[in-house]
PDB file of N, CA and C in Angstrom:
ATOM      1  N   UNK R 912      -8.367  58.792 -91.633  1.00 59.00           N
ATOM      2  CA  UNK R 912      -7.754  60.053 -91.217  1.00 59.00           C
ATOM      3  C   UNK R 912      -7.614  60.169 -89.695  1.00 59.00           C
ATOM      4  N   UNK R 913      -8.284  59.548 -89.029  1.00 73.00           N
ATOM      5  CA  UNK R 913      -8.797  59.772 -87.803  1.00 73.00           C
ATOM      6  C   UNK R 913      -7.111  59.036 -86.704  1.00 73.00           C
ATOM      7  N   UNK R 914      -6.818  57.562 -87.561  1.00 76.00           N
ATOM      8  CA  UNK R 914      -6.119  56.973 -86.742  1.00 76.00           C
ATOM      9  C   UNK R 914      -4.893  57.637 -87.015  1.00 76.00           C
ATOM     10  N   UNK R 915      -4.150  58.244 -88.020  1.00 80.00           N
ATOM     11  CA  UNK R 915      -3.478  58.807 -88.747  1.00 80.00           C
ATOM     12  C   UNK R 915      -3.154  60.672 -87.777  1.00 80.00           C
ATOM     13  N   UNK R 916      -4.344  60.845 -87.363  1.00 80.00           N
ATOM     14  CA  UNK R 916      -4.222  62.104 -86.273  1.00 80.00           C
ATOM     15  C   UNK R 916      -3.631  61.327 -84.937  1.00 80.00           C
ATOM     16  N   UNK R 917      -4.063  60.271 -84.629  1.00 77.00           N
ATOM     17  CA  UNK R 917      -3.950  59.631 -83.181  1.00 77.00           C
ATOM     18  C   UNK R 917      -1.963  59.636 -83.229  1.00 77.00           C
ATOM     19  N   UNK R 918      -1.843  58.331 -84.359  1.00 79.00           N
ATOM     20  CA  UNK R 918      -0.372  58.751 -85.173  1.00 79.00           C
ATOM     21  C   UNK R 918       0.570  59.722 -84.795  1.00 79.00           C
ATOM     22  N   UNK R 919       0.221  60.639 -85.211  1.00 81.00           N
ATOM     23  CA  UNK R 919       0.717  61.958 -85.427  1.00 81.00           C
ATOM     24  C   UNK R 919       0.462  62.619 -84.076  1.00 81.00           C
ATOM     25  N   UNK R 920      -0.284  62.398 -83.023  1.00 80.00           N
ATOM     26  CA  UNK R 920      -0.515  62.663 -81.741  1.00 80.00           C
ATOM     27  C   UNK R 920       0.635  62.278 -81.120  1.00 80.00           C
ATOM     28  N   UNK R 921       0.950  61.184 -80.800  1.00 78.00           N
ATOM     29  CA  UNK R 921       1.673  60.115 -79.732  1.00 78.00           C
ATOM     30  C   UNK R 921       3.224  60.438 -80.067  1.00 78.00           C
ATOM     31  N   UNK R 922       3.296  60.972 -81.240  1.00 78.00           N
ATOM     32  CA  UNK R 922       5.018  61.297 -81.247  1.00 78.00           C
ATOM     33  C   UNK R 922       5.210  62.671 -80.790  1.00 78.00           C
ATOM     34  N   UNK R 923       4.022  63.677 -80.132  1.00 81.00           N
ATOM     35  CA  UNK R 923       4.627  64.392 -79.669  1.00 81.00           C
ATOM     36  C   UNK R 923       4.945  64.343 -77.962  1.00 81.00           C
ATOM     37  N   UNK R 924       4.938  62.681 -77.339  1.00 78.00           N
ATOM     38  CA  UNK R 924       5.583  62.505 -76.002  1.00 78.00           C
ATOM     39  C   UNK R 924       7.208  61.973 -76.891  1.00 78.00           C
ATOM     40  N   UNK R 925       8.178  62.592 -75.721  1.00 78.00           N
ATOM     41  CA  UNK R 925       9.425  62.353 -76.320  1.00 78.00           C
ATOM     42  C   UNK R 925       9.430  60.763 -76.015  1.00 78.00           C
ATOM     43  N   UNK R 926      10.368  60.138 -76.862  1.00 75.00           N
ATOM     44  CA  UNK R 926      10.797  58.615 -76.238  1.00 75.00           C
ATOM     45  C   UNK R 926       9.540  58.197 -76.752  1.00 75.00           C
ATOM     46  N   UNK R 927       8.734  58.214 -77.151  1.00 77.00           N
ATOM     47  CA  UNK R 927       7.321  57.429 -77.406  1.00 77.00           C
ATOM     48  C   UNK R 927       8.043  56.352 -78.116  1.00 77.00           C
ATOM     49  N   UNK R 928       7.011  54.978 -77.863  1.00 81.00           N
ATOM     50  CA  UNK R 928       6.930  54.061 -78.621  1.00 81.00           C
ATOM     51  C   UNK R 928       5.875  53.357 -79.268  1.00 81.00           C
ATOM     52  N   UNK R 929       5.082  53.141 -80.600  1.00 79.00           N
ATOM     53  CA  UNK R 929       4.189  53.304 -80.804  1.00 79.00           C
ATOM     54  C   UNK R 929       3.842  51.736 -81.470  1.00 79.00           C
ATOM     55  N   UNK R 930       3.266  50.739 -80.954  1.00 85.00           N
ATOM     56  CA  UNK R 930       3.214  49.415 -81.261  1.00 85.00           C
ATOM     57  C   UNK R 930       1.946  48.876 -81.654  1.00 85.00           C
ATOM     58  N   UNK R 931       1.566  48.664 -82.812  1.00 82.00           N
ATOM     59  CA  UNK R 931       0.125  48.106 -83.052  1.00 82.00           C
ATOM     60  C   UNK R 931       0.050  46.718 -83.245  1.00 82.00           C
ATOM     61  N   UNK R 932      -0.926  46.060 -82.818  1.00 80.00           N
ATOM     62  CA  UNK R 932      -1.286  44.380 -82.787  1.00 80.00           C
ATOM     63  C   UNK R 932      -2.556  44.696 -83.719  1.00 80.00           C
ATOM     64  N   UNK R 933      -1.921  43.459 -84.516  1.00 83.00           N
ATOM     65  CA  UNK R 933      -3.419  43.447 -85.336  1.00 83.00           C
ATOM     66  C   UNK R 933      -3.290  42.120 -86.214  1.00 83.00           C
ATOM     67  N   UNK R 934      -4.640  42.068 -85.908  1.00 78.00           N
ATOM     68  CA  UNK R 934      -4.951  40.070 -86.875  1.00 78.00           C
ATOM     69  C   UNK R 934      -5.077  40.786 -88.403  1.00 78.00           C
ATOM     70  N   UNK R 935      -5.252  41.885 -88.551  1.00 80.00           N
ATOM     71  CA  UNK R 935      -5.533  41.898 -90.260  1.00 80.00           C
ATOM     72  C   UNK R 935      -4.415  42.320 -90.836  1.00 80.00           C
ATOM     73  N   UNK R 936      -4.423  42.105 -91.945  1.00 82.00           N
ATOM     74  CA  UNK R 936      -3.556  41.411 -92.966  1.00 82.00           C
ATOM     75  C   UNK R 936      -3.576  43.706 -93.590  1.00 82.00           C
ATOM     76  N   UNK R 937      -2.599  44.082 -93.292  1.00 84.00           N
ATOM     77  CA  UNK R 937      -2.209  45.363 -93.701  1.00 84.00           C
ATOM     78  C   UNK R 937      -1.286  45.612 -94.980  1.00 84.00           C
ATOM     79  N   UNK R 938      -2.198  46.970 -95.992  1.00 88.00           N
ATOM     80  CA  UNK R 938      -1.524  47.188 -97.753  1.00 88.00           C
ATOM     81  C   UNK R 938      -0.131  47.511 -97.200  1.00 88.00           C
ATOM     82  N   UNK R 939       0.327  47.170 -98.011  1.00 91.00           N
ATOM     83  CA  UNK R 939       2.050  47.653 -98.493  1.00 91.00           C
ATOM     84  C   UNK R 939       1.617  49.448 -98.244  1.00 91.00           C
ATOM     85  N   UNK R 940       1.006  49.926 -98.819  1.00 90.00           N
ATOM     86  CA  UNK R 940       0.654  51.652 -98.531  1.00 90.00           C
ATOM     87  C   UNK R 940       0.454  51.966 -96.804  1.00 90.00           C
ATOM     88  N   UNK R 941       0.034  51.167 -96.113  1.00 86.00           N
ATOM     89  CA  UNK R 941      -0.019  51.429 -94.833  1.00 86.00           C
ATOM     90  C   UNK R 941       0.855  51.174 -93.788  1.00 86.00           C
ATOM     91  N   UNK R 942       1.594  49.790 -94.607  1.00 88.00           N
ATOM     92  CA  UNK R 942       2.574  49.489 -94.100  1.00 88.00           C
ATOM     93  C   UNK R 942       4.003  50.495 -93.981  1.00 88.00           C
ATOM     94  N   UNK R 943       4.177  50.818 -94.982  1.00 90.00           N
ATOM     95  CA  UNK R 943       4.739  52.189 -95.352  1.00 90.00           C
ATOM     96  C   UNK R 943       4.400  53.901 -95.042  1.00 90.00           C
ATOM     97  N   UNK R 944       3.250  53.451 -94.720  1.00 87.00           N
ATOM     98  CA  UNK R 944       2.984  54.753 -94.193  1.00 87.00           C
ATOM     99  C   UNK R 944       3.211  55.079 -92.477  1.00 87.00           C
ATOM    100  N   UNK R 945       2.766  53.725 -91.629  1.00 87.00           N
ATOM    101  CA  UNK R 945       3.382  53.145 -89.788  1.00 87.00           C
ATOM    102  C   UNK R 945       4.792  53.354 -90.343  1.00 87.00           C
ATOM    103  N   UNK R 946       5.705  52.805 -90.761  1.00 89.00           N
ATOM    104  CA  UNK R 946       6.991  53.264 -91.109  1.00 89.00           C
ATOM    105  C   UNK R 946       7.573  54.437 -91.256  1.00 89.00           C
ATOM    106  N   UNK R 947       7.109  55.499 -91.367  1.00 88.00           N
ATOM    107  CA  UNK R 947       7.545  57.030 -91.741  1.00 88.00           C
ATOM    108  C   UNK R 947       7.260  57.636 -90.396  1.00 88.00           C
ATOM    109  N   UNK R 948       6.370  56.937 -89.969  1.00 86.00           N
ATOM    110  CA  UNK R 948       5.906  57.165 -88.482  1.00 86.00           C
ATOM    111  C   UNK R 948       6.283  56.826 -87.597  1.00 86.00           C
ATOM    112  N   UNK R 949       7.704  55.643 -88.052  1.00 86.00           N
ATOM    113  CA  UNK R 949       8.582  54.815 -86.754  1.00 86.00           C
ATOM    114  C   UNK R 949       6.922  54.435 -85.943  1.00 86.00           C
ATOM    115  N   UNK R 950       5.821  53.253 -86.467  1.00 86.00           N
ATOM    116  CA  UNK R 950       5.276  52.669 -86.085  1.00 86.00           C
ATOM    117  C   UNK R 950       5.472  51.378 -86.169  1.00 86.00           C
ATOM    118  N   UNK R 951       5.731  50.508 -85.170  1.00 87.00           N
ATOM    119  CA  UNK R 951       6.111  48.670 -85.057  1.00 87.00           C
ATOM    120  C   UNK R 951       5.139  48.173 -85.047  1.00 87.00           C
ATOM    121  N   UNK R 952       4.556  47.380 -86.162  1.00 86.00           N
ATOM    122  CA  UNK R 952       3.506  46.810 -86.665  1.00 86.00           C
ATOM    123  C   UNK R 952       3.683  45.293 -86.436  1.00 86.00           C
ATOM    124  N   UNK R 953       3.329  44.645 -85.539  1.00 89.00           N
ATOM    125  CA  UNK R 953       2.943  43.262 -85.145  1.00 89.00           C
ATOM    126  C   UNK R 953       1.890  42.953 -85.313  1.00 89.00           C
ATOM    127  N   UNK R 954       1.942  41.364 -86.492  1.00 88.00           N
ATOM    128  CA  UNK R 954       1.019  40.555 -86.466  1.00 88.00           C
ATOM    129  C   UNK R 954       0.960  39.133 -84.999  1.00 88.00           C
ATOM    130  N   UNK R 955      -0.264  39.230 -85.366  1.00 88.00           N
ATOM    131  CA  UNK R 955      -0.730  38.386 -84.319  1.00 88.00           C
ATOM    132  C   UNK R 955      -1.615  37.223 -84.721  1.00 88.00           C
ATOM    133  N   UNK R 956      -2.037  36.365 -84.241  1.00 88.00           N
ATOM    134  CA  UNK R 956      -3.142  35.551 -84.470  1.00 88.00           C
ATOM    135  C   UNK R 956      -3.884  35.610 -84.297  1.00 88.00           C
ATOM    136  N   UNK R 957      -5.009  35.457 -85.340  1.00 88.00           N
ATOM    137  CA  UNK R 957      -6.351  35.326 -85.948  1.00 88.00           C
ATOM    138  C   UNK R 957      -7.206  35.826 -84.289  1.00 88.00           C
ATOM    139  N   UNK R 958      -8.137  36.769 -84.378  1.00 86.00           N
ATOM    140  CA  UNK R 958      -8.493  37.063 -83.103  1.00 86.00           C
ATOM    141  C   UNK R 958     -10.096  36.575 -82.822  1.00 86.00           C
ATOM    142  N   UNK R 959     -10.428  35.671 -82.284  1.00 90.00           N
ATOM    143  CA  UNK R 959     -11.395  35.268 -82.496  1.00 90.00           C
ATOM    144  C   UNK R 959     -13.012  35.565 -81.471  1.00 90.00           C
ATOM    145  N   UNK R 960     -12.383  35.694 -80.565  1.00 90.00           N
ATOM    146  CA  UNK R 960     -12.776  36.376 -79.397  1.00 90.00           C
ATOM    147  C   UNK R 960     -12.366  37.603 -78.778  1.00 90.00           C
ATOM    148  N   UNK R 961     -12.795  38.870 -79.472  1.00 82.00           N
ATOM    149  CA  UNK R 961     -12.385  40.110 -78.842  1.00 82.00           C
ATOM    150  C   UNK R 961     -11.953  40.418 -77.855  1.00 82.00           C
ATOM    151  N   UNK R 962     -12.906  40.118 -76.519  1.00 83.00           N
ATOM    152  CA  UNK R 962     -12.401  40.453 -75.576  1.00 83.00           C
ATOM    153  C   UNK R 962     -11.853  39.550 -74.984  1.00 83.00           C
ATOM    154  N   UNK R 963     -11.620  37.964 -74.945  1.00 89.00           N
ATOM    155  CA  UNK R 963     -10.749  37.371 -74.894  1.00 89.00           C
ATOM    156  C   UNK R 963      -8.781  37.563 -75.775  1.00 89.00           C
ATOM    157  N   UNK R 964      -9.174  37.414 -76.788  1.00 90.00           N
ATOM    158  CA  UNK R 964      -7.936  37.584 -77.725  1.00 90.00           C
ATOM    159  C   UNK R 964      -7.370  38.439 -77.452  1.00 90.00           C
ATOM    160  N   UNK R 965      -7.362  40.046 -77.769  1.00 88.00           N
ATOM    161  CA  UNK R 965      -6.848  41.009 -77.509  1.00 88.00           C
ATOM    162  C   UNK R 965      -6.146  41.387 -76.365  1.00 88.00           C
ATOM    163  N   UNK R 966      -6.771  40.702 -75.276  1.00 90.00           N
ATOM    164  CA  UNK R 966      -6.006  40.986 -74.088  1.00 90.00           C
ATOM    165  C   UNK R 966      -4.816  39.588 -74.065  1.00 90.00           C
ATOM    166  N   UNK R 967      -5.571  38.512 -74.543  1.00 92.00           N
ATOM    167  CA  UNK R 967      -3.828  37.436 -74.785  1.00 92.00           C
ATOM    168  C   UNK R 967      -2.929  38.428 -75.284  1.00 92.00           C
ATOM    169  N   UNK R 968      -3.259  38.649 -76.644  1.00 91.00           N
ATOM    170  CA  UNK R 968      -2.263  39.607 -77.643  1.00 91.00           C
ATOM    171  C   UNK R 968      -1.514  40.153 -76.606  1.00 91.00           C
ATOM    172  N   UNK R 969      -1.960  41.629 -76.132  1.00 91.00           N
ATOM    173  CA  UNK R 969      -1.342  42.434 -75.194  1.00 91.00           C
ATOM    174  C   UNK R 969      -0.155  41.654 -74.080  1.00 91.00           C
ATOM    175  N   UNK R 970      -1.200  40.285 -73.855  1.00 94.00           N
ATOM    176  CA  UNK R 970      -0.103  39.772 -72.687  1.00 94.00           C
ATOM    177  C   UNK R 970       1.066  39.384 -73.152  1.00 94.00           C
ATOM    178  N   UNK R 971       0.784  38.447 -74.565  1.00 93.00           N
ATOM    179  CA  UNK R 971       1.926  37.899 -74.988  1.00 93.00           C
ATOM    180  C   UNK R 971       3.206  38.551 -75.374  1.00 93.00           C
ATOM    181  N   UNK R 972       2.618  39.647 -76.080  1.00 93.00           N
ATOM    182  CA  UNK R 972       3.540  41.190 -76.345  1.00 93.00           C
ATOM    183  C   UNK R 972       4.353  41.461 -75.310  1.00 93.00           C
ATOM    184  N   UNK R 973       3.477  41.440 -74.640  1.00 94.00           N
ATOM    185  CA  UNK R 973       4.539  42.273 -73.192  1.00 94.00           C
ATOM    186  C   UNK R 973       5.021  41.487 -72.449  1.00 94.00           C
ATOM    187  N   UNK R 974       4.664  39.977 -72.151  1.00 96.00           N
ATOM    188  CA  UNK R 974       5.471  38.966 -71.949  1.00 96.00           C
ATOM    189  C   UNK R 974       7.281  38.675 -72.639  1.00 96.00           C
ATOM    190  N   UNK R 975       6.791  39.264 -73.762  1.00 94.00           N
ATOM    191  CA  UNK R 975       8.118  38.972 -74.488  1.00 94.00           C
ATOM    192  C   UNK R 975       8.928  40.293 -74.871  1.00 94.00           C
ATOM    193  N   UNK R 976       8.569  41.607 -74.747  1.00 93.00           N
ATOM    194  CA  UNK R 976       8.866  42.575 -74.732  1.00 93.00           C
ATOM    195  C   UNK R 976       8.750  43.805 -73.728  1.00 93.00           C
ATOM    196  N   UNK R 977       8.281  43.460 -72.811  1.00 92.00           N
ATOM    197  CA  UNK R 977       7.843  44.263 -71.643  1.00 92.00           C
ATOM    198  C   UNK R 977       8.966  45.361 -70.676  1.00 92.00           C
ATOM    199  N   UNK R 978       9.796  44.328 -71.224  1.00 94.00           N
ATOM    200  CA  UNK R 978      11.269  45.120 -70.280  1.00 94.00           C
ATOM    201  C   UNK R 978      11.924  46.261 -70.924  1.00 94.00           C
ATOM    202  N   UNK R 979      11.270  46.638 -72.139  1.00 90.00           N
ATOM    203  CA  UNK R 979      11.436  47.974 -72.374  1.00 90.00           C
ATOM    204  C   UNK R 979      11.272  48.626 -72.788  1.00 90.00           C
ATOM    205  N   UNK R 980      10.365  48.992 -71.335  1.00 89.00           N
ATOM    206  CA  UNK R 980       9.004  49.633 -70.868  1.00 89.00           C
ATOM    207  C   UNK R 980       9.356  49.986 -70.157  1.00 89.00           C
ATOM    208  N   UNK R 981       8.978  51.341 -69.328  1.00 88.00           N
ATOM    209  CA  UNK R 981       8.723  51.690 -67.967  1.00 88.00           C
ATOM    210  C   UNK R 981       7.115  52.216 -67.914  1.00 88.00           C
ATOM    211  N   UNK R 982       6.781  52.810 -68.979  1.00 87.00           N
ATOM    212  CA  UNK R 982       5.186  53.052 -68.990  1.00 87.00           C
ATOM    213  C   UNK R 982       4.484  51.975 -69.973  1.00 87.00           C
ATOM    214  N   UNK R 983       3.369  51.684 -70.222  1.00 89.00           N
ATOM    215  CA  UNK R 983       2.492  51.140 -71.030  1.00 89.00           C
ATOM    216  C   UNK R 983       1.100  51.543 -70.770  1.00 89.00           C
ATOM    217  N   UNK R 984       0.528  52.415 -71.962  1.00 85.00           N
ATOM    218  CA  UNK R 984      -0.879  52.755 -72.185  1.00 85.00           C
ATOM    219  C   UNK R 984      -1.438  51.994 -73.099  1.00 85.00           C
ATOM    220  N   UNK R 985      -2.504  51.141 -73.191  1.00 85.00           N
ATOM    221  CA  UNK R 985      -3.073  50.041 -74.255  1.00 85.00           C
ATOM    222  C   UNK R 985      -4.170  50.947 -74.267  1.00 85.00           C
ATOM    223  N   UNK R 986      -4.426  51.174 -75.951  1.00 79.00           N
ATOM    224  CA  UNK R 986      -6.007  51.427 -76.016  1.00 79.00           C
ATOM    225  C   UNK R 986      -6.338  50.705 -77.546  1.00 79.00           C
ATOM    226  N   UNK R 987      -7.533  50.334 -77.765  1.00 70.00           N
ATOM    227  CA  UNK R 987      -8.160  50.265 -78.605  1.00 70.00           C
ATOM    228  C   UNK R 987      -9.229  51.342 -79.632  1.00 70.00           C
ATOM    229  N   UNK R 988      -9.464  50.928 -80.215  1.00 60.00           N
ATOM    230  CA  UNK R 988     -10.496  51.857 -81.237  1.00 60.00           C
ATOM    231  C   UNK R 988     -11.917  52.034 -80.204  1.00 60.00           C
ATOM    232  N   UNK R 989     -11.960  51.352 -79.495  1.00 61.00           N
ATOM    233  CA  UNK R 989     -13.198  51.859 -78.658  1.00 61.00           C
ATOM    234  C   UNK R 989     -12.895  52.994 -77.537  1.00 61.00           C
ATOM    235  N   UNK R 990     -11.162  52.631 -77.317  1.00 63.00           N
ATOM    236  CA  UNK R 990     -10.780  54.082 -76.006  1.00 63.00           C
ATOM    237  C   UNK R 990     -10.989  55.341 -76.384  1.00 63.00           C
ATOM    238  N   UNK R 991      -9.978  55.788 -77.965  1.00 62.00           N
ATOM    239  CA  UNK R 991     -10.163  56.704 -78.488  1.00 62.00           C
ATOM    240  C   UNK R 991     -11.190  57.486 -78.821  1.00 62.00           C
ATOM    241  N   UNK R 992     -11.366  58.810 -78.746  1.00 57.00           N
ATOM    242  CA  UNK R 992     -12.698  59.691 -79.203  1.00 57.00           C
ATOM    243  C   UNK R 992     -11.612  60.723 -79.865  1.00 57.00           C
ATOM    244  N   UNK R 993     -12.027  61.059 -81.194  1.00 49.00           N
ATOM    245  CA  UNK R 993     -11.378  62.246 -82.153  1.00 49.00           C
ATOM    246  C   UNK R 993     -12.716  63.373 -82.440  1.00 49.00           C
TER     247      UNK R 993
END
């Protein structure tokens, strides 16, 4: 419920774009549910080292998609407090 408020948070900046990286393997129900939410769900590779990996992820992302962007806020499940 919690990430699902965060969700439902971030679309009230106009223009938002809402992009999740994630090594796990996500239900068809959730998948569908980021979808109703105009959420872009990217898989990534296997993350093996947290605080190593995650920040590749991020780089590679924005290496290859970065240009459109003018802002970028990255947080994780540890930034957030609900």
């Amino acid at each position: 419920p919690c990430f699902w408020s965060y969700v439902q948070s971030t679309k009230r900046v106009p223009d938002s774009d809402i992009v999740i990286l994630t090594d796990d393997d996500l239900s068809e129900e959730i998948l569908n549910e980021l979808d109703r939410y105009d959420v872009n769900y990217v898989p990534v590779p296997k993350i093996t080292n947290l605080f190593r990996d995650r920040h590749l992820a991020y780089w590679n992302y924005l290496n290859e998609h970065g240009h459109k962007y003018r802002h970028v806020v990255i947080t994780d499940c540890r930034d957030v407090l609900f």
